[in-house]
Coordinates of C-alpha atoms (C1' of nucleotides) in Angstrom, one line a residue:
Chain A
M1 CA -5.4 3.3 -28.6
G2 CA -2.4 2.8 -27.0
R3 CA -2.7 3.2 -22.9
K4 CA -1.4 6.5 -21.6
P5 CA 2.5 6.1 -20.3
C6 CA 1.9 6.3 -16.3
C7 CA 4.1 9.7 -16.2
D8 CA 4.9 12.0 -18.8
K9 CA 8.6 10.9 -18.8
E10 CA 10.0 13.5 -20.8
G11 CA 12.3 15.6 -19.1
L12 CA 12.1 13.1 -15.5
N13 CA 15.1 12.7 -13.1
K14 CA 16.2 8.6 -13.6
G15 CA 18.8 6.7 -12.1
A16 CA 20.1 7.2 -8.7
W17 CA 18.1 9.0 -6.1
S18 CA 19.6 12.0 -4.3
A19 CA 19.5 12.4 -0.9
W20 CA 17.1 15.6 -0.9
E21 CA 14.8 13.1 -3.3
D22 CA 14.5 10.8 -0.5
K23 CA 13.9 13.6 1.5
A24 CA 11.1 14.7 0.0
L25 CA 9.6 11.3 -1.0
A26 CA 9.4 10.0 2.5
N27 CA 8.8 13.4 4.2
Y28 CA 5.4 13.6 2.0
I29 CA 5.0 10.0 2.5
N30 CA 5.1 10.1 6.2
T31 CA 2.6 13.3 5.8
H32 CA 0.0 11.7 2.9
G33 CA 0.6 8.2 3.2
E34 CA 0.9 5.6 0.7
G35 CA -0.6 5.7 -2.8
K36 CA -1.6 8.2 -6.0
W37 CA 1.8 7.5 -7.0
R38 CA 1.2 8.7 -10.3
D39 CA 0.3 12.3 -8.7
L40 CA 2.7 11.9 -5.9
P41 CA 6.0 13.2 -7.3
Q42 CA 4.0 16.6 -8.6
R43 CA 2.6 16.9 -5.7
A44 CA 5.8 16.1 -3.6
G45 CA 8.1 18.7 -5.5
L46 CA 9.7 15.3 -7.5
N47 CA 10.7 15.2 -10.6
R48 CA 9.9 11.6 -11.0
C49 CA 8.0 9.0 -12.0
G50 CA 5.4 7.8 -9.9
K51 CA 6.4 4.3 -10.4
S52 CA 9.7 5.4 -9.6
C53 CA 8.8 6.9 -6.4
R54 CA 6.6 4.0 -5.6
L55 CA 9.6 2.0 -6.3
R56 CA 12.0 4.1 -4.0
W57 CA 9.4 4.1 -1.6
L58 CA 9.0 0.1 -0.7
N59 CA 12.7 -1.0 -1.3
Y60 CA 14.3 1.6 0.6
L61 CA 12.8 4.4 1.8
R62 CA 10.0 2.4 4.1
P63 CA 11.0 3.0 8.0
D64 CA 10.3 -1.6 8.2
I65 CA 12.9 -2.3 5.8
K66 CA 15.8 -4.5 7.5
R67 CA 18.9 -4.0 6.0
G68 CA 22.1 -5.9 6.2
N69 CA 22.8 -9.5 5.3
I70 CA 20.3 -12.4 4.7
S71 CA 20.3 -14.9 8.2
P72 CA 20.9 -18.2 7.5
E73 CA 17.5 -18.7 8.9
E74 CA 15.6 -16.7 6.1
D75 CA 18.5 -18.1 3.3
E76 CA 17.0 -21.0 4.7
L77 CA 13.3 -20.1 4.3
I78 CA 13.9 -18.0 0.9
V79 CA 15.1 -21.5 -0.4
R80 CA 12.3 -23.2 0.9
L81 CA 9.2 -20.6 -0.2
H82 CA 10.6 -20.7 -3.6
K83 CA 10.9 -24.1 -3.9
L84 CA 7.3 -23.9 -2.5
L85 CA 6.2 -20.9 -5.2
G86 CA 8.9 -20.1 -7.6
N87 CA 9.5 -16.6 -8.8
R88 CA 6.7 -15.1 -6.5
W89 CA 9.4 -12.5 -4.9
S90 CA 6.7 -10.5 -3.3
L91 CA 4.6 -13.2 -1.6
I92 CA 8.6 -14.8 -0.5
A93 CA 8.9 -11.4 0.8
G94 CA 6.1 -11.5 2.6
R95 CA 6.7 -14.0 4.6
L96 CA 10.2 -12.4 5.2
P97 CA 10.1 -8.9 7.6
G98 CA 11.5 -6.4 7.1
R99 CA 12.6 -8.0 3.4
T100 CA 11.6 -6.5 0.0
D101 CA 10.9 -8.3 -3.0
N102 CA 13.7 -6.8 -4.7
E103 CA 16.5 -7.5 -2.0
I104 CA 15.3 -11.3 -2.1
K105 CA 14.7 -11.5 -5.9
N106 CA 18.6 -10.2 -6.5
Y107 CA 19.5 -12.1 -2.9
W108 CA 18.3 -14.9 -5.4
N109 CA 20.1 -14.3 -8.4
T110 CA 23.5 -14.0 -6.8
N111 CA 23.5 -16.4 -4.8
L112 CA 21.0 -19.3 -4.1
S113 CA 19.8 -19.8 -8.3
K114 CA 24.0 -20.9 -7.8
R115 CA 23.2 -23.1 -5.1
S116 CA 19.7 -24.3 -6.8
E117 CA 21.3 -25.7 -10.0
Q118 CA 24.2 -27.0 -7.8
G119 CA 21.4 -28.9 -6.5
S120 CA 22.9 -30.5 -3.5
D121 CA 22.2 -30.6 -0.2
K122 CA 26.1 -30.7 0.7
A123 CA 26.8 -27.6 -1.5
H124 CA 24.1 -25.9 0.5
Q125 CA 25.8 -27.5 4.1
D126 CA 28.7 -26.4 2.9
Q127 CA 28.3 -22.2 1.6
R128 CA 26.3 -21.5 5.0
S129 CA 28.9 -23.2 7.1
D130 CA 31.5 -21.0 5.3
S131 CA 29.5 -17.3 5.5
T132 CA 32.6 -15.8 4.1
S133 CA 32.5 -17.4 0.7
S134 CA 29.9 -15.7 -1.1
K135 CA 31.9 -15.5 -3.3
D136 CA 31.3 -18.1 -6.1
D137 CA 33.2 -18.7 -9.6
T138 CA 30.1 -20.2 -11.3
K139 CA 29.1 -17.5 -14.0
K140 CA 25.9 -16.1 -13.6
S141 CA 23.1 -18.0 -14.4
N142 CA 20.5 -17.0 -16.9
N143 CA 17.3 -18.0 -16.1
P144 CA 17.3 -19.6 -12.2
A145 CA 13.6 -20.4 -12.4
S146 CA 13.3 -22.0 -15.2
K147 CA 16.6 -24.2 -14.9
S148 CA 15.7 -25.3 -11.5
S149 CA 14.0 -28.9 -11.8
V150 CA 12.4 -28.2 -8.4
Q151 CA 8.5 -29.0 -7.9
V152 CA 6.9 -25.5 -8.2
V153 CA 3.7 -24.4 -7.4
R154 CA 2.2 -21.9 -10.2
T155 CA -0.2 -20.2 -8.8
K156 CA -1.3 -17.6 -11.6
A157 CA -4.1 -19.0 -12.5
F158 CA -6.3 -16.8 -11.3
K159 CA -7.7 -15.1 -7.3
C160 CA -9.3 -17.1 -5.7
R161 CA -11.1 -16.5 -2.8
K162 CA -12.3 -20.0 -1.3
V163 CA -11.1 -23.6 -0.7
V164 CA -12.3 -26.6 -0.5
I165 CA -11.1 -28.8 2.1
P166 CA -11.9 -32.5 3.6
S167 CA -14.6 -31.8 6.3
H168 CA -12.5 -34.3 8.6
L169 CA -10.9 -30.8 9.5
D170 CA -13.6 -30.4 12.3
G171 CA -12.0 -27.4 14.1
H172 CA -12.5 -25.7 10.8
D173 CA -16.1 -26.1 10.3
Q174 CA -16.9 -22.9 12.0
M175 CA -15.5 -21.0 9.9
L176 CA -17.1 -22.0 7.3
E177 CA -19.5 -19.9 5.0
R178 CA -18.7 -16.3 6.5
S179 CA -18.4 -13.8 4.4
N180 CA -16.2 -10.8 4.0
V181 CA -15.9 -11.6 0.2
A182 CA -15.3 -8.7 -1.9
P183 CA -18.6 -8.8 -4.0
G184 CA -18.7 -10.5 -6.9
S185 CA -15.7 -11.9 -6.8
D186 CA -16.8 -15.2 -6.2
S187 CA -19.3 -15.4 -8.8
E188 CA -17.0 -15.0 -11.4
S189 CA -14.3 -17.3 -9.6
P190 CA -13.9 -20.6 -11.3
C191 CA -12.6 -21.5 -8.3
S192 CA -16.1 -20.8 -6.9
S193 CA -18.2 -22.5 -9.0
A194 CA -15.8 -25.7 -9.2
A195 CA -16.1 -25.5 -5.4
Q196 CA -19.8 -25.7 -5.7
E197 CA -20.0 -27.9 -7.4
H198 CA -17.9 -30.1 -5.8
D199 CA -20.2 -29.0 -2.5
S200 CA -23.0 -30.7 -4.2
S201 CA -21.2 -34.0 -5.5
F202 CA -18.8 -34.5 -2.6
G203 CA -20.7 -34.0 0.8
F204 CA -17.2 -34.1 2.5
L205 CA -16.4 -31.0 1.1
R206 CA -16.4 -27.2 2.8
D207 CA -15.7 -24.2 1.8
F208 CA -14.6 -21.2 3.5
D209 CA -12.9 -18.1 3.7
I210 CA -9.1 -18.0 3.9
N211 CA -9.4 -15.2 5.7
D212 CA -11.3 -15.7 8.4
M213 CA -8.6 -19.2 9.0
L214 CA -5.4 -18.8 11.4
I215 CA -2.2 -19.7 10.7
P216 CA -1.9 -22.1 13.6
D217 CA -5.1 -23.8 12.3
V218 CA -3.5 -23.8 9.4
L219 CA -0.2 -25.6 11.1
S220 CA -2.3 -27.5 13.1
S221 CA -4.1 -29.1 10.2
D222 CA -3.2 -31.6 7.8
F223 CA -4.4 -29.1 4.6
H224 CA -1.4 -30.0 2.5
Q225 CA -2.8 -33.5 2.5
A226 CA -6.2 -33.0 0.9
Q227 CA -7.0 -35.5 -2.1
I228 CA -6.1 -32.7 -4.9
N229 CA -5.4 -35.7 -7.1
D230 CA -8.6 -35.9 -7.5
C231 CA -9.7 -33.2 -8.3
D232 CA -10.6 -31.2 -12.1
Q233 CA -8.0 -28.5 -13.0
D234 CA -10.1 -25.6 -11.9
M235 CA -10.3 -27.1 -8.7
L236 CA -6.9 -27.7 -8.3
E237 CA -5.4 -24.8 -9.5
C238 CA -8.3 -23.0 -6.8
G239 CA -6.5 -24.9 -4.2
I240 CA -3.1 -24.3 -5.1
T241 CA -4.4 -20.7 -4.8
K242 CA -5.6 -20.9 -1.8
I243 CA -3.0 -22.8 -0.4
E244 CA -0.5 -19.5 -1.8
D245 CA -3.6 -17.3 0.2
L246 CA -2.4 -19.9 3.3
L247 CA 0.8 -18.7 3.3
M248 CA 0.9 -15.5 2.2
G249 CA -2.9 -14.0 3.0
E250 CA -1.6 -10.4 3.8
A251 CA -4.6 -10.4 6.8
R252 CA -2.5 -12.8 8.9
L253 CA 0.3 -11.7 7.6
G254 CA -0.3 -8.2 9.2
E255 CA -1.6 -10.0 12.3
W256 CA 1.6 -11.8 12.3
R257 CA 4.4 -9.0 11.9
A258 CA 2.5 -7.0 14.2
G259 CA 2.3 -9.3 16.9
D260 CA 1.0 -9.9 20.3
D261 CA 2.7 -11.4 23.6
D262 CA 1.2 -14.9 22.9
Q263 CA 4.7 -16.5 22.7
D264 CA 3.0 -19.8 22.4
D265 CA 2.1 -19.0 19.0
P266 CA 5.5 -19.8 16.9
L267 CA 4.3 -17.4 14.5
Q268 CA 4.8 -15.1 16.3
P269 CA 8.1 -12.9 16.2
N270 CA 9.6 -11.2 18.6
D271 CA 10.4 -7.9 19.3
D272 CA 14.3 -8.2 20.1
D273 CA 16.9 -8.4 18.0
H274 CA 16.4 -12.3 17.6
G275 CA 12.5 -12.3 17.1
D276 CA 12.7 -12.6 13.5
V277 CA 15.1 -16.1 13.7
G278 CA 12.2 -17.8 16.3
G279 CA 9.4 -16.5 13.6
L280 CA 11.1 -17.9 10.5
N281 CA 12.1 -21.1 12.6
A282 CA 9.1 -21.7 13.2
L283 CA 7.7 -21.0 9.2
S284 CA 10.9 -23.0 8.3
S285 CA 9.8 -25.8 10.7
F286 CA 6.2 -25.6 9.1
L287 CA 7.9 -25.5 5.5
N288 CA 9.8 -28.9 6.6
S289 CA 7.1 -30.5 8.0
I290 CA 5.4 -30.2 4.4
D291 CA 7.9 -32.0 2.4
D292 CA 8.2 -31.7 -1.5
D293 CA 6.8 -34.1 -2.6
Q294 CA 3.5 -33.7 -1.1
W295 CA 3.2 -30.7 -3.3
I296 CA 3.5 -32.8 -6.6
I297 CA 0.1 -32.4 -8.1
S298 CA -0.5 -35.1 -10.7
Chain B
dA1 C1' 48.8 1.7 -7.4
dA2 C1' 46.3 0.1 -11.1
dT3 C1' 42.8 -2.7 -13.1
dG4 C1' 39.6 -6.1 -14.8
dA5 C1' 36.4 -9.3 -13.2
dG6 C1' 32.4 -11.1 -10.5
dA7 C1' 29.3 -9.9 -7.2
dA8 C1' 26.0 -6.7 -4.8
dC9 C1' 22.5 -3.7 -5.2
dA10 C1' 19.3 0.0 -7.1
dA11 C1' 16.4 1.0 -10.4
dC12 C1' 14.0 0.4 -15.0
dC13 C1' 10.7 -1.8 -18.1
dG14 C1' 6.8 -4.1 -19.9
dC15 C1' 3.3 -6.7 -18.7
dA16 C1' -0.9 -8.1 -16.3
dA17 C1' -4.1 -7.5 -12.8
dC18 C1' -6.8 -4.8 -10.4
dT19 C1' -9.5 -0.5 -10.1
dT20 C1' -12.9 2.7 -11.5
dG21 C1' -16.2 5.4 -14.5
Chain C
dA1 C1' -19.9 -5.1 -19.9
dC2 C1' -16.4 -2.6 -21.4
dA3 C1' -12.9 0.5 -22.2
dA4 C1' -9.4 3.8 -19.5
dG5 C1' -6.5 4.4 -15.7
dT6 C1' -3.8 2.8 -11.7
dT7 C1' -0.9 0.1 -8.8
dG8 C1' 1.7 -4.3 -8.2
dC9 C1' 5.1 -7.7 -10.0
dG10 C1' 9.2 -9.9 -11.9
dG11 C1' 12.9 -9.7 -14.9
dT12 C1' 16.3 -7.3 -16.6
dT13 C1' 19.9 -3.8 -17.1
dG14 C1' 22.8 -0.5 -15.2
dT15 C1' 25.8 1.4 -11.4
dT16 C1' 29.1 0.7 -7.8
dC17 C1' 31.4 -2.0 -4.8
dT18 C1' 34.9 -5.8 -3.7
dC19 C1' 38.3 -8.3 -4.2
dA20 C1' 42.4 -11.1 -6.7
dT21 C1' 45.9 -10.3 -9.8

DNA sequence: AATGAGAACAACCGCAACTTG
DNA sequence: ACAAGTTGCGGTTGTTCTCAT
């Protein structure tokens, strides 16, 4: 009972997209919106697999795609986020407005992985100082992530909507116990159960819904110093996942992207040509503030 | 000018997570 | 609760581009 393929692949176009295919896809999505990828090709009159359409739209046709070279700020951010998250390209891309996971993945594989292998900041600086020297005489690496010796927070375990933090982060108390969590998601989450257990045994702990937490709150907090070493594995993974959510929460990202005029918020990008740089710098500073050692989990 | 190597980019594939009935 | 369908992600591959020889 093998799974039915996403589409009948017989006779479908493959390979590079033609201009009219791009136009047809863009027109259809602009009119009808994204989604229903399986049926989209047929409705859009495309002889393509839905997956292919989705990929083409997300990586190439989407109007908010930023094309062009990766800036030094973005470069720096990619390195730091990769150090933190590993090959979680979609999450990394989520912090780089206009960049796609595929683009970042390619960029990493062709540029940064080599730099990572070299492992010295000096090499990093040398390369960055010479923007024209992107050519590298080292051979392409096989698997940059696996070879890297950096500390990577793996977040694969499960999704978690709650996190436990020390209650001395008093400013967050009022955010606790709100619930805009999808029904059932908590009850089945080992994180949640663990949090509940720890709620009863550790009075100083609270759990809360991350979607109610603002990035500035995160930045001003010292959540990363939470005593995760004392947690059991479930708790630990929960915390990691939550940390990831703190960084990558789509809701927050949306707000960040949408932005407002509050220039005091370092995470609000400007709309001018250098707007992204400011936001990236702010995020980079944040990443700097959480030094690598503080992510080491025993 | 020809050509080969390496870099850059686009797209495909398989799998796992998620959703739905 | 379960199976089937859908979507998204990450790894990998293929193609095109650039540059040195």
